[in-house]
Coordinates of C-alpha atoms in Angstrom, one line a residue:
M5 CA 97.6 70.6 180.1
F6 CA 94.2 69.0 179.9
M7 CA 95.5 66.7 177.1
W8 CA 98.4 65.4 179.2
K9 CA 96.1 64.9 182.2
K10 CA 93.9 62.7 180.0
I11 CA 96.9 60.7 178.9
K12 CA 97.8 60.2 182.5
N13 CA 94.5 58.8 183.2
H14 CA 95.1 56.1 180.6
A15 CA 98.7 55.5 181.4
F16 CA 98.9 51.7 180.8
S17 CA 97.4 51.7 177.3
D18 CA 99.2 54.9 176.4
L19 CA 102.5 53.6 177.6
F20 CA 102.0 50.5 175.5
I21 CA 101.2 52.6 172.4
L22 CA 104.3 54.7 173.1
L23 CA 106.6 51.7 173.5
Q24 CA 105.3 50.2 170.2
V25 CA 106.0 53.5 168.3
I26 CA 109.5 53.9 169.9
I27 CA 110.4 50.3 169.0
L28 CA 109.1 50.4 165.5
L29 CA 110.6 53.8 164.6
T30 CA 113.9 53.0 166.2
Y31 CA 114.1 49.7 164.3
C32 CA 113.3 51.5 161.1
M33 CA 116.0 54.1 161.6
V34 CA 118.7 51.6 162.6
E35 CA 117.8 49.5 159.4
L36 CA 118.0 52.6 157.3
C37 CA 121.4 53.5 158.7
S38 CA 122.6 50.0 157.9
I39 CA 121.3 50.3 154.3
K40 CA 122.9 53.7 154.0
N41 CA 126.3 52.3 155.2
T42 CA 126.1 49.6 152.5
F43 CA 125.7 52.2 149.8
W44 CA 128.1 54.7 151.4
M45 CA 131.0 52.3 151.4
N46 CA 130.4 51.2 147.9
L47 CA 130.3 54.8 146.7
Y48 CA 133.3 55.8 148.8
I49 CA 135.5 53.1 147.2
R50 CA 134.4 54.2 143.7
N51 CA 135.2 57.8 144.6
E52 CA 138.7 57.0 146.0
F53 CA 139.6 54.8 142.9
G54 CA 138.0 57.1 140.4
D55 CA 138.3 56.2 136.8
N56 CA 140.6 53.2 137.8
Y57 CA 137.8 51.5 139.7
S58 CA 137.3 48.8 137.2
S59 CA 141.1 48.3 136.6
F60 CA 142.2 46.5 139.8
L61 CA 143.1 42.9 140.6
H62 CA 143.1 42.0 144.2
F63 CA 145.9 39.7 145.5
V64 CA 145.8 38.0 148.9
V65 CA 149.1 36.6 150.1
N66 CA 149.5 33.8 152.6
D67 CA 151.1 35.1 155.8
E68 CA 153.7 32.2 155.7
T69 CA 154.8 33.1 152.1
D70 CA 158.6 33.5 151.8
P71 CA 159.4 37.2 151.1
D72 CA 162.0 36.3 148.4
N73 CA 159.6 34.1 146.5
F74 CA 156.8 36.7 146.7
L75 CA 159.1 39.4 145.4
K76 CA 160.2 37.2 142.5
C77 CA 156.5 36.5 141.7
K78 CA 155.7 40.2 141.9
E79 CA 158.6 41.0 139.6
A80 CA 157.4 38.4 137.1
L81 CA 153.9 39.9 137.1
L82 CA 155.2 43.3 136.4
K83 CA 157.3 42.1 133.5
T84 CA 154.2 41.0 131.7
G85 CA 153.5 44.7 131.1
Q86 CA 149.9 44.2 132.2
Y87 CA 150.2 46.4 135.3
D88 CA 150.9 50.0 136.1
T89 CA 151.8 48.9 139.6
I90 CA 151.3 46.2 142.2
C91 CA 151.4 47.6 145.7
A92 CA 150.2 47.4 149.2
Y93 CA 149.3 49.7 152.1
H94 CA 149.3 48.9 155.8
S95 CA 148.3 50.7 159.0
T96 CA 150.4 50.3 162.1
I97 CA 151.5 52.2 165.2
I98 CA 155.1 53.3 165.7
F99 CA 156.7 55.1 168.6
Q100 CA 158.3 58.3 167.4
N101 CA 161.3 59.3 169.5
D102 CA 161.1 63.0 168.6
L103 CA 157.4 63.2 169.4
E104 CA 157.7 60.9 172.4
D105 CA 154.4 59.3 171.6
E106 CA 152.8 56.5 169.6
I107 CA 151.5 57.6 166.3
N108 CA 149.4 56.0 163.7
V109 CA 151.4 55.2 160.6
L110 CA 150.1 54.4 157.1
E111 CA 152.8 52.6 155.2
L112 CA 152.5 52.9 151.4
G113 CA 154.1 50.5 149.0
E114 CA 156.0 51.7 145.9
G115 CA 153.5 52.8 143.3
M116 CA 150.7 53.8 145.6
E117 CA 151.0 57.3 144.2
K118 CA 149.3 56.0 141.1
I119 CA 146.4 54.8 143.2
M120 CA 146.1 57.3 146.0
S121 CA 146.2 61.1 145.4
P122 CA 145.2 63.0 148.6
K123 CA 144.9 66.8 148.7
M124 CA 147.9 68.6 150.1
A125 CA 147.7 71.7 152.2
Q126 CA 151.5 72.1 151.9
G127 CA 154.4 70.3 150.1
R128 CA 153.8 67.3 148.0
F129 CA 152.8 63.7 148.1
F130 CA 155.2 60.7 147.4
E131 CA 156.9 60.2 144.1
G132 CA 158.6 57.2 142.6
T133 CA 162.1 58.2 144.0
D134 CA 160.8 58.5 147.6
Y135 CA 160.5 54.7 147.8
T136 CA 164.1 54.1 147.0
A137 CA 165.7 57.2 148.5
K138 CA 168.5 56.8 151.0
E139 CA 166.8 59.2 153.4
R140 CA 163.2 58.4 154.3
T141 CA 160.5 60.9 153.5
V142 CA 157.1 61.3 155.4
V143 CA 153.8 63.0 154.8
I144 CA 151.8 64.1 157.9
G145 CA 148.3 64.8 158.7
P146 CA 147.3 68.4 159.8
D147 CA 146.6 67.4 163.4
I148 CA 150.1 65.9 163.7
A149 CA 151.6 69.2 162.3
Q150 CA 149.6 71.3 164.6
E151 CA 150.0 69.3 167.8
Y152 CA 153.7 68.8 167.5
H153 CA 154.5 72.1 165.7
L154 CA 156.0 70.4 162.6
Q155 CA 156.7 72.1 159.3
L156 CA 158.1 71.1 155.9
G157 CA 161.6 69.9 156.2
D158 CA 161.4 68.9 159.9
R159 CA 162.8 65.4 160.7
L160 CA 161.3 62.6 162.7
E161 CA 163.2 59.7 164.2
D162 CA 161.5 56.3 164.1
H163 CA 162.2 54.3 167.3
G164 CA 161.9 50.9 165.5
V165 CA 164.6 51.4 162.8
N166 CA 166.2 54.5 164.2
E167 CA 166.0 56.3 160.8
T168 CA 165.2 59.9 160.1
G169 CA 162.1 60.9 158.1
I170 CA 161.9 64.3 156.4
V171 CA 158.5 65.9 156.3
I172 CA 157.8 66.6 152.6
G173 CA 154.1 67.3 152.8
I174 CA 151.1 68.1 155.0
L175 CA 147.7 66.8 154.2
E176 CA 144.6 68.9 153.9
Q177 CA 142.1 68.6 156.8
G178 CA 139.6 65.7 156.3
E179 CA 141.6 63.5 154.0
T180 CA 140.8 59.7 154.3
W181 CA 141.9 56.4 153.1
L182 CA 140.9 52.7 153.3
F183 CA 141.8 50.7 156.4
Q184 CA 143.8 47.6 155.7
D185 CA 142.1 45.5 153.0
V186 CA 139.6 47.0 150.6
L187 CA 137.1 44.3 151.4
T188 CA 136.9 45.2 155.1
A189 CA 134.7 48.2 154.0
Q190 CA 136.3 50.5 156.5
S191 CA 137.9 53.9 156.0
M192 CA 139.9 56.1 158.3
K193 CA 140.8 59.7 158.8
L194 CA 144.4 60.7 158.0
D195 CA 144.4 63.9 160.1
N196 CA 146.3 62.4 162.9
Q197 CA 148.5 59.9 160.9
I198 CA 152.0 59.8 159.4
L199 CA 152.3 58.4 155.9
Q200 CA 155.7 56.8 155.0
P201 CA 157.0 54.4 152.3
L202 CA 156.8 50.7 153.1
E203 CA 160.2 49.0 153.4
K204 CA 160.9 47.2 150.1
G205 CA 161.6 43.9 151.6
D206 CA 158.4 43.8 153.7
I207 CA 155.4 41.9 152.3
R208 CA 151.8 42.4 153.3
L209 CA 148.7 40.2 153.1
Y210 CA 146.8 42.3 150.5
Y211 CA 148.0 43.9 147.3
L212 CA 146.3 45.9 144.6
G213 CA 147.3 45.4 141.0
L214 CA 146.4 48.4 138.8
L215 CA 146.1 47.1 135.2
T216 CA 147.1 49.1 132.1
N217 CA 144.1 47.8 130.2
E218 CA 140.9 46.8 132.1
E219 CA 139.6 45.1 129.0
E220 CA 142.3 42.4 129.4
K221 CA 141.3 41.7 132.9
E222 CA 140.4 38.0 132.5
K223 CA 143.7 37.3 130.6
A224 CA 145.6 39.1 133.3
I225 CA 144.0 36.9 136.0
Q226 CA 144.9 33.7 134.0
D227 CA 148.4 34.9 133.5
A228 CA 148.8 35.7 137.1
E229 CA 147.5 32.3 138.2
T230 CA 150.0 30.7 135.9
I231 CA 152.9 32.8 137.4
I232 CA 151.8 32.2 140.9
S233 CA 151.7 28.4 140.3
K234 CA 155.1 28.5 138.7
E235 CA 156.7 30.4 141.6
N236 CA 155.1 27.9 144.0
I237 CA 153.7 30.4 146.4
T238 CA 150.2 30.6 148.1
M239 CA 148.5 33.7 146.7
S240 CA 145.0 34.3 145.3
V241 CA 144.1 36.7 142.6
A242 CA 140.6 38.1 141.8
D243 CA 138.8 40.8 140.0
L244 CA 138.4 43.5 142.7
E245 CA 135.3 45.1 141.1
K246 CA 133.5 41.8 141.0
E247 CA 134.5 41.0 144.6
L248 CA 133.2 44.5 145.8
Q249 CA 130.0 44.0 143.8
E250 CA 129.3 40.5 145.2
Q251 CA 130.0 41.9 148.7
F252 CA 127.6 44.9 148.0
E253 CA 124.9 42.6 146.7
E254 CA 125.3 40.2 149.7
E255 CA 125.0 43.0 152.3
L256 CA 122.1 44.5 150.4
A257 CA 120.3 41.2 150.3
K258 CA 120.7 40.9 154.1
N259 CA 119.2 44.3 154.5
M260 CA 116.3 43.5 152.2
Q261 CA 115.4 40.5 154.4
W262 CA 115.4 42.8 157.4
I263 CA 113.2 45.2 155.5
A264 CA 110.7 42.4 154.9
F265 CA 110.7 41.7 158.6
T266 CA 110.3 45.5 159.3
I267 CA 107.2 45.6 157.1
A268 CA 105.7 42.6 159.0
I269 CA 106.4 44.4 162.3
F270 CA 104.9 47.6 160.8
V271 CA 101.6 45.8 159.9
M272 CA 101.3 44.1 163.3
I273 CA 102.0 47.3 165.3
A274 CA 99.7 49.4 163.2
A275 CA 96.9 46.8 163.7
G276 CA 97.7 46.4 167.4
T277 CA 97.8 50.2 168.0
A278 CA 94.4 50.5 166.2
L279 CA 92.8 47.8 168.5
I280 CA 94.3 49.5 171.5
I281 CA 92.8 52.9 170.4
Y282 CA 89.4 51.3 169.9
S283 CA 89.6 49.6 173.3
R284 CA 90.6 53.0 174.8
L285 CA 87.5 54.5 173.3
Y286 CA 85.4 51.8 174.9
R287 CA 86.8 52.6 178.3
Q288 CA 86.1 56.2 177.8
K289 CA 82.4 55.7 176.7
R290 CA 80.9 57.3 179.8
E291 CA 83.3 60.2 179.7
I292 CA 82.6 60.8 175.9
G293 CA 78.9 60.4 176.5
I294 CA 78.9 63.2 179.2
F295 CA 80.8 65.5 176.9
M296 CA 78.3 64.8 174.1
A297 CA 75.3 65.4 176.4
L298 CA 76.8 68.7 177.4
G299 CA 76.8 69.7 173.7
Y300 CA 80.3 68.7 172.5
S301 CA 80.2 67.8 168.8
H302 CA 81.7 64.6 167.2
Q303 CA 84.3 66.8 165.6
K304 CA 85.4 68.4 168.8
I305 CA 85.7 65.1 170.6
L306 CA 87.5 63.6 167.7
L307 CA 90.0 66.5 167.5
N308 CA 90.6 66.0 171.2
Q309 CA 91.3 62.3 170.7
I310 CA 93.6 63.1 167.7
G311 CA 95.5 65.5 169.9
E312 CA 96.1 62.8 172.5
M313 CA 97.2 60.3 169.9
G314 CA 99.4 63.0 168.2
A315 CA 101.1 63.9 171.5
L316 CA 102.0 60.2 172.1
G317 CA 103.2 59.9 168.5
I318 CA 105.4 63.0 168.7
L319 CA 106.9 61.9 172.1
G320 CA 107.5 58.4 170.7
Y321 CA 109.2 59.9 167.6
V322 CA 111.5 62.1 169.5
L323 CA 112.5 59.3 171.9
A324 CA 113.1 57.0 168.9
V325 CA 115.4 59.6 167.2
V326 CA 117.4 60.0 170.5
T327 CA 117.6 56.2 170.9
T328 CA 118.8 55.7 167.4
W329 CA 121.4 58.4 167.6
S330 CA 122.8 56.8 170.8
L331 CA 123.0 53.4 169.0
V332 CA 124.5 54.3 165.7
G333 CA 126.5 57.4 166.6
T334 CA 127.8 60.0 164.2
G335 CA 129.3 57.9 161.4
Q336 CA 132.7 57.6 163.0
E337 CA 134.3 55.4 165.7
E338 CA 137.4 56.0 167.6
I339 CA 139.5 53.0 168.6
G340 CA 142.7 54.2 170.2
Q341 CA 144.0 56.9 168.0
L342 CA 142.4 55.6 164.9
I343 CA 139.2 57.2 163.7
Y344 CA 137.1 55.0 161.5
L345 CA 134.5 56.4 159.2
N346 CA 131.3 54.8 157.9
G347 CA 127.8 55.7 156.6
N348 CA 126.1 54.3 159.7
S349 CA 124.6 57.6 160.9
L350 CA 121.4 59.5 160.9
D351 CA 120.7 62.4 158.6
G352 CA 117.8 64.8 158.0
K353 CA 116.3 62.8 155.1
M354 CA 116.1 59.6 157.2
V355 CA 114.6 61.4 160.2
L356 CA 111.9 62.9 157.8
L357 CA 111.3 59.5 156.2
V358 CA 110.8 57.8 159.5
F359 CA 108.4 60.6 160.5
L360 CA 106.3 59.6 157.5
V361 CA 106.5 56.0 158.6
G362 CA 105.2 57.0 162.0
I363 CA 102.2 58.7 160.4
L364 CA 101.5 55.6 158.4
V365 CA 101.6 53.5 161.6
L366 CA 99.0 55.7 163.3
L367 CA 96.7 56.0 160.2
P368 CA 94.7 52.8 161.0
S369 CA 94.3 54.1 164.5
L370 CA 92.9 57.4 163.1
F371 CA 90.4 55.6 160.9
M372 CA 89.3 53.4 163.8
M373 CA 89.0 56.5 166.0
I374 CA 86.9 58.3 163.4
F375 CA 84.7 55.3 162.8
G376 CA 84.1 54.8 166.5
I377 CA 83.3 58.3 167.5
L378 CA 81.1 59.2 164.6
R379 CA 78.8 56.3 165.3
L380 CA 78.3 57.2 169.0
Q381 CA 75.2 58.7 170.5
P382 CA 74.8 60.0 174.1
R383 CA 72.0 57.7 175.0
E384 CA 74.2 54.7 174.2
L385 CA 77.0 55.9 176.4
I386 CA 75.7 57.4 179.7
G387 CA 74.8 54.3 181.6
G388 CA 76.8 52.5 179.1
N389 CA 75.9 49.9 176.4
G390 CA 79.3 50.2 174.7
L391 CA 80.5 51.1 171.3

């Protein structure tokens, strides 16, 4: 109680110290979250693609490309024998008559079963025949199954094409997949989605080409460029692994620049706080002198000052954690019915690391405090000649 009363008596300087601690620690945590997200997405994509991570080419199709020309080009690429599959995936929203609601739908092109292999709670995932079957098949997320009381074999009617979809599988809780293009660096939960085959005649902007031999990647790119030019369509092809690595390095470089800026702020705030602490001691010279005249030792006065500074540091640390959590959230974001995932969230290791940063910020102030108090004598303070 005595400590907080003393803090209250020096409200302006203490408030300034508190604000500096909050700003620095919040900034550090936000920057750490950003770095974590950069690594998280890179590792997430590697985990999803598994052993095939290095075997993908990335095709980007112009949105004005004629569907027939694209399909001819795709067929010509597959005939080279260099690909296991060339396929796309696409997120959309479709009104389901039977459910009387708009549902997130993930459309999967033929061959996606060679790239995507989610865990199933019941039933099975798509097979090659599902993409050409007369009767459409669908795989649903567990939240869809629970909310609408759906089971294997139930049928869904799609308002857009008025076709029936038979439920052949229910995903395990927590399954995820990439949102739209791989390079958007976003993933989404599949718990509340319906997965269905992409219409064969439909084309999408982004395609993944899974190579049969990753060692022939450069030749495959050259052959693809030749075929694309021959078919006279606007489409680019690139090494997906290289694109992802360049994107990762670019994002990491940006974060490194901000880290350098953070270090500069760290030094300025640490020095500024130390000067404020020394100035604070100067304003307390008469009070400190009276305590020393009454028999208080340097150590006891020092511990009292450290207690005040520690209380401010802990308060600033707690407020910084709360502020950061409110800014970055829990690593997921809801837009409509879609739930996006990212690595931009606080965790225990980050909170501990920033606690250590806070201690480092206050270390110069501690040294300044020790230096100032240990050189004081009562005769220099009561009546006041300063520090």
